GROMACS .gro file of C-alpha atoms in nm:
model
  373
    1UNK     CA    1  -1.980   1.997  -0.526
    2UNK     CA    2  -1.784   2.319  -0.483
    3UNK     CA    3  -1.550   2.382  -0.196
    4UNK     CA    4  -1.711   2.577   0.083
    5UNK     CA    5  -1.584   2.935   0.118
    6UNK     CA    6  -1.329   2.991   0.392
    7UNK     CA    7  -1.385   3.353   0.488
    8UNK     CA    8  -1.256   3.283   0.838
    9UNK     CA    9  -0.915   3.197   0.701
   10UNK     CA   10  -0.643   3.427   0.580
   11UNK     CA   11  -0.651   3.272   0.232
   12UNK     CA   12  -0.381   3.404   0.002
   13UNK     CA   13  -0.361   3.137  -0.269
   14UNK     CA   14  -0.620   2.942  -0.468
   15UNK     CA   15  -0.517   2.603  -0.603
   16UNK     CA   16  -0.719   2.381  -0.837
   17UNK     CA   17  -0.622   2.017  -0.780
   18UNK     CA   18  -0.697   1.796  -1.082
   19UNK     CA   19  -0.651   1.423  -1.025
   20UNK     CA   20  -0.690   1.142  -1.274
   21UNK     CA   21  -0.869   0.909  -1.032
   22UNK     CA   22  -0.930   0.816  -0.669
   23UNK     CA   23  -0.927   0.441  -0.734
   24UNK     CA   24  -0.681   0.198  -0.581
   25UNK     CA   25  -0.317   0.268  -0.660
   26UNK     CA   26  -0.003   0.442  -0.540
   27UNK     CA   27  -0.058   0.760  -0.741
   28UNK     CA   28  -0.409   0.786  -0.602
   29UNK     CA   29  -0.287   0.732  -0.244
   30UNK     CA   30  -0.037   1.013  -0.296
   31UNK     CA   31  -0.309   1.243  -0.427
   32UNK     CA   32  -0.517   1.178  -0.117
   33UNK     CA   33  -0.224   1.261   0.113
   34UNK     CA   34  -0.164   1.586  -0.077
   35UNK     CA   35  -0.529   1.692  -0.054
   36UNK     CA   36  -0.552   1.600   0.314
   37UNK     CA   37  -0.238   1.802   0.373
   38UNK     CA   38  -0.385   2.105   0.196
   39UNK     CA   39  -0.688   2.084   0.425
   40UNK     CA   40  -0.452   2.172   0.711
   41UNK     CA   41  -0.292   2.469   0.532
   42UNK     CA   42  -0.463   2.784   0.661
   43UNK     CA   43  -0.340   3.011   0.380
   44UNK     CA   44  -0.440   2.783   0.091
   45UNK     CA   45  -0.786   2.760  -0.061
   46UNK     CA   46  -0.826   2.459  -0.287
   47UNK     CA   47  -1.078   2.284  -0.505
   48UNK     CA   48  -1.058   1.919  -0.612
   49UNK     CA   49  -1.166   1.781  -0.949
   50UNK     CA   50  -1.149   1.410  -1.041
   51UNK     CA   51  -1.178   1.266  -1.393
   52UNK     CA   52  -1.278   0.908  -1.306
   53UNK     CA   53  -1.578   0.766  -1.125
   54UNK     CA   54  -1.380   0.511  -0.921
   55UNK     CA   55  -1.403   0.632  -0.560
   56UNK     CA   56  -1.193   0.378  -0.365
   57UNK     CA   57  -1.020   0.654  -0.165
   58UNK     CA   58  -1.309   0.902  -0.161
   59UNK     CA   59  -1.408   0.831   0.199
   60UNK     CA   60  -1.058   0.931   0.312
   61UNK     CA   61  -1.146   1.282   0.194
   62UNK     CA   62  -1.518   1.309   0.266
   63UNK     CA   63  -1.461   1.190   0.625
   64UNK     CA   64  -1.270   1.516   0.673
   65UNK     CA   65  -1.535   1.723   0.496
   66UNK     CA   66  -1.326   1.760   0.180
   67UNK     CA   67  -1.555   1.779  -0.124
   68UNK     CA   68  -1.461   1.638  -0.464
   69UNK     CA   69  -1.621   1.727  -0.796
   70UNK     CA   70  -1.628   1.434  -1.038
   71UNK     CA   71  -1.603   1.491  -1.414
   72UNK     CA   72  -1.611   1.133  -1.550
   73UNK     CA   73  -1.545   1.088  -1.921
   74UNK     CA   74  -1.787   0.913  -2.155
   75UNK     CA   75  -1.518   0.872  -2.421
   76UNK     CA   76  -1.137   0.896  -2.415
   77UNK     CA   77  -1.141   1.265  -2.509
   78UNK     CA   78  -1.473   1.409  -2.394
   79UNK     CA   79  -1.539   1.769  -2.505
   80UNK     CA   80  -1.816   1.790  -2.246
   81UNK     CA   81  -1.562   1.736  -1.970
   82UNK     CA   82  -1.338   2.003  -2.117
   83UNK     CA   83  -1.627   2.251  -2.116
   84UNK     CA   84  -1.718   2.170  -1.754
   85UNK     CA   85  -1.358   2.211  -1.644
   86UNK     CA   86  -1.341   2.538  -1.834
   87UNK     CA   87  -1.643   2.669  -1.643
   88UNK     CA   88  -1.481   2.567  -1.314
   89UNK     CA   89  -1.159   2.750  -1.401
   90UNK     CA   90  -1.354   3.057  -1.514
   91UNK     CA   91  -1.556   3.072  -1.192
   92UNK     CA   92  -1.281   2.976  -0.947
   93UNK     CA   93  -0.991   3.167  -1.106
   94UNK     CA   94  -0.714   2.962  -0.942
   95UNK     CA   95  -0.367   3.102  -0.892
   96UNK     CA   96  -0.218   2.759  -0.965
   97UNK     CA   97  -0.342   2.437  -1.126
   98UNK     CA   98  -0.187   2.112  -1.003
   99UNK     CA   99  -0.234   1.791  -1.204
  100UNK     CA  100  -0.119   1.438  -1.119
  101UNK     CA  101  -0.143   1.237  -1.440
  102UNK     CA  102  -0.186   1.210  -1.814
  103UNK     CA  103  -0.563   1.260  -1.817
  104UNK     CA  104  -0.579   1.556  -1.580
  105UNK     CA  105  -0.284   1.725  -1.753
  106UNK     CA  106  -0.441   1.677  -2.097
  107UNK     CA  107  -0.757   1.858  -1.993
  108UNK     CA  108  -0.597   2.123  -1.773
  109UNK     CA  109  -0.302   2.230  -1.990
  110UNK     CA  110  -0.499   2.409  -2.265
  111UNK     CA  111  -0.703   2.596  -2.003
  112UNK     CA  112  -0.393   2.688  -1.805
  113UNK     CA  113  -0.231   2.828  -2.117
  114UNK     CA  114  -0.546   3.016  -2.219
  115UNK     CA  115  -0.596   3.173  -1.878
  116UNK     CA  116  -0.221   3.219  -1.817
  117UNK     CA  117  -0.237   3.014  -1.499
  118UNK     CA  118   0.083   2.835  -1.389
  119UNK     CA  119   0.049   2.458  -1.429
  120UNK     CA  120   0.230   2.233  -1.181
  121UNK     CA  121   0.244   1.889  -1.343
  122UNK     CA  122   0.297   1.616  -1.085
  123UNK     CA  123   0.258   1.316  -1.314
  124UNK     CA  124   0.610   1.174  -1.264
  125UNK     CA  125   0.520   0.907  -1.011
  126UNK     CA  126   0.742   0.632  -1.151
  127UNK     CA  127   1.079   0.589  -1.319
  128UNK     CA  128   0.982   0.432  -1.651
  129UNK     CA  129   1.233   0.493  -1.929
  130UNK     CA  130   1.064   0.543  -2.267
  131UNK     CA  131   0.745   0.351  -2.206
  132UNK     CA  132   0.590   0.390  -2.550
  133UNK     CA  133   0.324   0.623  -2.687
  134UNK     CA  134   0.162   0.704  -2.352
  135UNK     CA  135   0.504   0.779  -2.200
  136UNK     CA  136   0.588   1.009  -2.493
  137UNK     CA  137   0.256   1.194  -2.467
  138UNK     CA  138   0.302   1.238  -2.094
  139UNK     CA  139   0.651   1.372  -2.148
  140UNK     CA  140   0.524   1.622  -2.406
  141UNK     CA  141   0.267   1.746  -2.154
  142UNK     CA  142   0.540   1.773  -1.891
  143UNK     CA  143   0.758   1.973  -2.129
  144UNK     CA  144   0.471   2.213  -2.196
  145UNK     CA  145   0.394   2.259  -1.826
  146UNK     CA  146   0.536   2.544  -1.617
  147UNK     CA  147   0.668   2.317  -1.341
  148UNK     CA  148   0.732   1.944  -1.326
  149UNK     CA  149   0.721   1.756  -0.996
  150UNK     CA  150   0.862   1.408  -0.947
  151UNK     CA  151   0.849   1.204  -0.628
  152UNK     CA  152   1.203   1.072  -0.686
  153UNK     CA  153   1.524   1.184  -0.851
  154UNK     CA  154   1.516   0.863  -1.052
  155UNK     CA  155   1.175   0.960  -1.188
  156UNK     CA  156   1.292   1.304  -1.292
  157UNK     CA  157   1.594   1.153  -1.465
  158UNK     CA  158   1.382   0.894  -1.645
  159UNK     CA  159   1.214   1.179  -1.838
  160UNK     CA  160   1.547   1.352  -1.908
  161UNK     CA  161   1.462   1.659  -1.702
  162UNK     CA  162   1.774   1.798  -1.528
  163UNK     CA  163   1.757   1.867  -1.154
  164UNK     CA  164   1.942   2.195  -1.198
  165UNK     CA  165   1.648   2.355  -1.377
  166UNK     CA  166   1.430   2.535  -1.116
  167UNK     CA  167   1.120   2.425  -1.306
  168UNK     CA  168   1.207   2.061  -1.236
  169UNK     CA  169   1.137   1.974  -0.874
  170UNK     CA  170   1.168   1.661  -0.662
  171UNK     CA  171   0.924   1.645  -0.371
  172UNK     CA  172   0.931   1.314  -0.188
  173UNK     CA  173   0.604   1.154  -0.083
  174UNK     CA  174   0.511   1.223   0.276
  175UNK     CA  175   0.370   0.966   0.514
  176UNK     CA  176   0.093   1.078   0.748
  177UNK     CA  177   0.156   0.901   1.078
  178UNK     CA  178  -0.196   0.992   1.187
  179UNK     CA  179  -0.299   0.687   0.982
  180UNK     CA  180  -0.149   0.469   1.256
  181UNK     CA  181  -0.322   0.628   1.554
  182UNK     CA  182  -0.616   0.392   1.538
  183UNK     CA  183  -0.372   0.099   1.559
  184UNK     CA  184  -0.138   0.202   1.840
  185UNK     CA  185  -0.296   0.507   1.997
  186UNK     CA  186   0.020   0.687   1.892
  187UNK     CA  187   0.247   0.687   1.590
  188UNK     CA  188   0.526   0.462   1.714
  189UNK     CA  189   0.676   0.153   1.551
  190UNK     CA  190   0.561  -0.177   1.700
  191UNK     CA  191   0.812  -0.438   1.814
  192UNK     CA  192   0.834  -0.781   1.654
  193UNK     CA  193   0.581  -1.019   1.802
  194UNK     CA  194   0.754  -1.217   2.077
  195UNK     CA  195   0.742  -1.593   2.050
  196UNK     CA  196   0.574  -1.595   1.711
  197UNK     CA  197   0.601  -1.939   1.548
  198UNK     CA  198   0.478  -1.843   1.202
  199UNK     CA  199   0.643  -1.542   1.043
  200UNK     CA  200   0.466  -1.344   0.773
  201UNK     CA  201   0.638  -1.210   0.464
  202UNK     CA  202   0.408  -0.964   0.290
  203UNK     CA  203   0.395  -0.771  -0.035
  204UNK     CA  204   0.143  -0.493  -0.097
  205UNK     CA  205   0.118  -0.382  -0.460
  206UNK     CA  206  -0.119  -0.363  -0.751
  207UNK     CA  207  -0.114  -0.667  -0.976
  208UNK     CA  208   0.014  -0.528  -1.304
  209UNK     CA  209   0.302  -0.580  -1.546
  210UNK     CA  210   0.529  -0.343  -1.355
  211UNK     CA  211   0.503  -0.529  -1.024
  212UNK     CA  212   0.701  -0.853  -1.013
  213UNK     CA  213   0.479  -1.082  -0.808
  214UNK     CA  214   0.619  -1.383  -0.992
  215UNK     CA  215   0.960  -1.333  -0.827
  216UNK     CA  216   0.781  -1.306  -0.489
  217UNK     CA  217   0.599  -1.633  -0.559
  218UNK     CA  218   0.916  -1.808  -0.675
  219UNK     CA  219   1.099  -1.697  -0.360
  220UNK     CA  220   0.816  -1.853  -0.158
  221UNK     CA  221   0.857  -2.170  -0.363
  222UNK     CA  222   1.232  -2.179  -0.290
  223UNK     CA  223   1.195  -2.152   0.088
  224UNK     CA  224   0.859  -2.325   0.123
  225UNK     CA  225   0.982  -2.683   0.132
  226UNK     CA  226   1.237  -2.615   0.407
  227UNK     CA  227   1.076  -2.328   0.600
  228UNK     CA  228   0.721  -2.412   0.713
  229UNK     CA  229   0.753  -2.122   0.959
  230UNK     CA  230   0.732  -1.865   0.677
  231UNK     CA  231   0.404  -1.767   0.512
  232UNK     CA  232   0.381  -1.528   0.218
  233UNK     CA  233   0.092  -1.285   0.184
  234UNK     CA  234   0.007  -1.089  -0.133
  235UNK     CA  235  -0.222  -0.788  -0.097
  236UNK     CA  236  -0.377  -0.616  -0.399
  237UNK     CA  237  -0.584  -0.656  -0.711
  238UNK     CA  238  -0.532  -0.600  -1.080
  239UNK     CA  239  -0.485  -0.740  -1.427
  240UNK     CA  240  -0.223  -1.004  -1.342
  241UNK     CA  241  -0.389  -1.140  -1.027
  242UNK     CA  242  -0.535  -1.453  -1.188
  243UNK     CA  243  -0.205  -1.539  -1.359
  244UNK     CA  244  -0.022  -1.502  -1.028
  245UNK     CA  245  -0.277  -1.718  -0.847
  246UNK     CA  246  -0.228  -1.986  -1.110
  247UNK     CA  247   0.151  -1.961  -1.074
  248UNK     CA  248   0.119  -2.007  -0.697
  249UNK     CA  249  -0.121  -2.299  -0.715
  250UNK     CA  250   0.154  -2.542  -0.609
  251UNK     CA  251   0.290  -2.316  -0.333
  252UNK     CA  252   0.070  -2.365  -0.025
  253UNK     CA  253   0.254  -2.099   0.177
  254UNK     CA  254   0.126  -1.815  -0.048
  255UNK     CA  255  -0.204  -1.643   0.033
  256UNK     CA  256  -0.383  -1.376  -0.171
  257UNK     CA  257  -0.590  -1.124   0.025
  258UNK     CA  258  -0.721  -0.922  -0.270
  259UNK     CA  259  -0.807  -0.552  -0.266
  260UNK     CA  260  -0.813  -0.417   0.089
  261UNK     CA  261  -0.853  -0.081   0.258
  262UNK     CA  262  -0.721  -0.183   0.599
  263UNK     CA  263  -0.361  -0.185   0.477
  264UNK     CA  264  -0.214  -0.064   0.805
  265UNK     CA  265  -0.379  -0.348   0.997
  266UNK     CA  266  -0.244  -0.602   0.751
  267UNK     CA  267   0.109  -0.461   0.737
  268UNK     CA  268   0.117  -0.462   1.117
  269UNK     CA  269   0.110  -0.845   1.101
  270UNK     CA  270   0.414  -0.862   0.870
  271UNK     CA  271   0.755  -0.965   0.994
  272UNK     CA  272   0.918  -0.865   0.664
  273UNK     CA  273   0.782  -0.624   0.401
  274UNK     CA  274   0.870  -0.703   0.039
  275UNK     CA  275   0.838  -0.513  -0.286
  276UNK     CA  276   0.943  -0.669  -0.615
  277UNK     CA  277   0.913  -0.442  -0.916
  278UNK     CA  278   1.073  -0.385  -1.253
  279UNK     CA  279   1.079  -0.009  -1.204
  280UNK     CA  280   0.959   0.215  -0.925
  281UNK     CA  281   0.923   0.578  -0.826
  282UNK     CA  282   0.882   0.615  -0.451
  283UNK     CA  283   0.677   0.329  -0.315
  284UNK     CA  284   0.384   0.388  -0.081
  285UNK     CA  285   0.402   0.023   0.024
  286UNK     CA  286   0.762   0.053   0.141
  287UNK     CA  287   0.670   0.368   0.333
  288UNK     CA  288   0.391   0.175   0.507
  289UNK     CA  289   0.635  -0.102   0.599
  290UNK     CA  290   0.880   0.152   0.741
  291UNK     CA  291   0.608   0.340   0.930
  292UNK     CA  292   0.513   0.020   1.111
  293UNK     CA  293   0.872  -0.071   1.191
  294UNK     CA  294   0.914  -0.354   0.942
  295UNK     CA  295   1.244  -0.441   0.774
  296UNK     CA  296   1.224  -0.411   0.396
  297UNK     CA  297   1.346  -0.636   0.117
  298UNK     CA  298   1.301  -0.471  -0.221
  299UNK     CA  299   1.434  -0.496  -0.574
  300UNK     CA  300   1.693  -0.232  -0.651
  301UNK     CA  301   1.548  -0.006  -0.918
  302UNK     CA  302   1.412   0.341  -0.977
  303UNK     CA  303   1.364   0.551  -0.667
  304UNK     CA  304   1.366   0.264  -0.417
  305UNK     CA  305   1.733   0.329  -0.337
  306UNK     CA  306   1.635   0.684  -0.235
  307UNK     CA  307   1.399   0.537   0.025
  308UNK     CA  308   1.563   0.215   0.145
  309UNK     CA  309   1.919   0.230   0.280
  310UNK     CA  310   2.071  -0.106   0.192
  311UNK     CA  311   2.198  -0.284   0.503
  312UNK     CA  312   2.047  -0.028   0.741
  313UNK     CA  313   1.670  -0.018   0.690
  314UNK     CA  314   1.650  -0.333   0.480
  315UNK     CA  315   1.806  -0.511   0.186
  316UNK     CA  316   1.810  -0.424  -0.184
  317UNK     CA  317   1.832  -0.725  -0.415
  318UNK     CA  318   1.869  -0.773  -0.789
  319UNK     CA  319   1.558  -0.758  -1.002
  320UNK     CA  320   1.395  -1.086  -1.108
  321UNK     CA  321   1.620  -1.286  -0.874
  322UNK     CA  322   1.404  -1.505  -0.647
  323UNK     CA  323   1.709  -1.674  -0.496
  324UNK     CA  324   1.855  -1.343  -0.376
  325UNK     CA  325   1.512  -1.241  -0.246
  326UNK     CA  326   1.468  -1.570  -0.060
  327UNK     CA  327   1.815  -1.542   0.093
  328UNK     CA  328   1.747  -1.191   0.227
  329UNK     CA  329   1.410  -1.296   0.367
  330UNK     CA  330   1.557  -1.599   0.542
  331UNK     CA  331   1.836  -1.389   0.689
  332UNK     CA  332   1.585  -1.154   0.851
  333UNK     CA  333   1.370  -1.446   0.968
  334UNK     CA  334   1.671  -1.611   1.129
  335UNK     CA  335   1.803  -1.289   1.288
  336UNK     CA  336   1.508  -1.114   1.454
  337UNK     CA  337   1.737  -0.871   1.634
  338UNK     CA  338   1.869  -0.747   1.299
  339UNK     CA  339   1.515  -0.731   1.161
  340UNK     CA  340   1.403  -0.524   1.458
  341UNK     CA  341   1.696  -0.282   1.429
  342UNK     CA  342   1.631  -0.235   1.059
  343UNK     CA  343   1.261  -0.177   1.122
  344UNK     CA  344   1.332   0.086   1.385
  345UNK     CA  345   1.589   0.257   1.161
  346UNK     CA  346   1.339   0.263   0.877
  347UNK     CA  347   1.074   0.419   1.099
  348UNK     CA  348   1.316   0.690   1.211
  349UNK     CA  349   1.423   0.763   0.854
  350UNK     CA  350   1.062   0.792   0.739
  351UNK     CA  351   0.972   1.028   1.025
  352UNK     CA  352   1.259   1.268   0.949
  353UNK     CA  353   1.310   1.250   0.572
  354UNK     CA  354   0.964   1.164   0.441
  355UNK     CA  355   0.717   1.336   0.671
  356UNK     CA  356   0.388   1.481   0.550
  357UNK     CA  357   0.489   1.816   0.702
  358UNK     CA  358   0.800   1.830   0.488
  359UNK     CA  359   0.610   1.733   0.175
  360UNK     CA  360   0.347   2.002   0.233
  361UNK     CA  361   0.603   2.274   0.314
  362UNK     CA  362   0.785   2.206  -0.012
  363UNK     CA  363   0.461   2.184  -0.209
  364UNK     CA  364   0.320   2.511  -0.075
  365UNK     CA  365   0.655   2.681  -0.138
  366UNK     CA  366   0.636   2.564  -0.500
  367UNK     CA  367   0.280   2.696  -0.534
  368UNK     CA  368   0.389   3.037  -0.409
  369UNK     CA  369   0.689   3.042  -0.642
  370UNK     CA  370   0.467   2.943  -0.936
  371UNK     CA  371   0.215   3.214  -0.852
  372UNK     CA  372   0.491   3.476  -0.827
  373UNK     CA  373   0.447   3.537  -0.454
   0.00000   0.00000   0.00000
């Protein structure tokens, strides 16, 4: 479905947004926030194309009247999809094409070169260092693009792109506090629940080989026998879910909630927000913890240090160290006044440094620079 014309607006720039997918995941959540932000930009006309049929986040866009055109692939490289995208580019004539991943960049790059349209490649959503063939292909596509956007300085450095080059840009994810209005009536951080007997330690992340749920489970095992007041909640789905459930079979304090859309409602029940990973760009989960005033305990790697201020908004611990993780969690559980101060500081930091308004201002400025305006 094509984007409705906006004759009533003073449109000065046309942007074709090409996203790999709208399924569950951090990259997909970021794409949704970008598109929703563009819907509020009066001088930008945009069109959205998606290369996967998974529509987990689609309602977040259609509820605002934002149409999405799906071009699902029948095979890994589908010439039919390339032809359809070519017809869209020919009819729409965008001033800028913005991609967010390997698939969208693969299809869009040849067309951008052929039509001499600036390509903004936003596929650096993590901080993997030399991740094999896929990583190498993605880096080649980034090198061939006109502009490269990372959501963390660590991510940009992981691909060996220097920050001093104006074509290499870091734009931090923005959190839309409007997501919290249905919870509180206003976007303000909630206080810790007074008199709570059971405290909840939660981790929201996809179950895959990059997320270290096993350290989360082992931390629960360490404190479980002596701290019946702590329960551990894992939220997400993915390839390693069954293995993690098996690993936690002897840890009664761990619960698995599966794939959920009501993330804000779940995070609101947390007393401590945790993220254990082996490498990370800029985590959506941590931003959700901070938005809801929760202290954070996260493994120190990738771009997490750019988001979490150790000792002020939470604690950074060594990777794959369940003892250090358990110690930090217990400290926050035993010192609710410290936990509350950290949660409030995290909320304030998110509101000033990682707002959706800031993200959109920097993104639109990049579009205009790419288009030569």
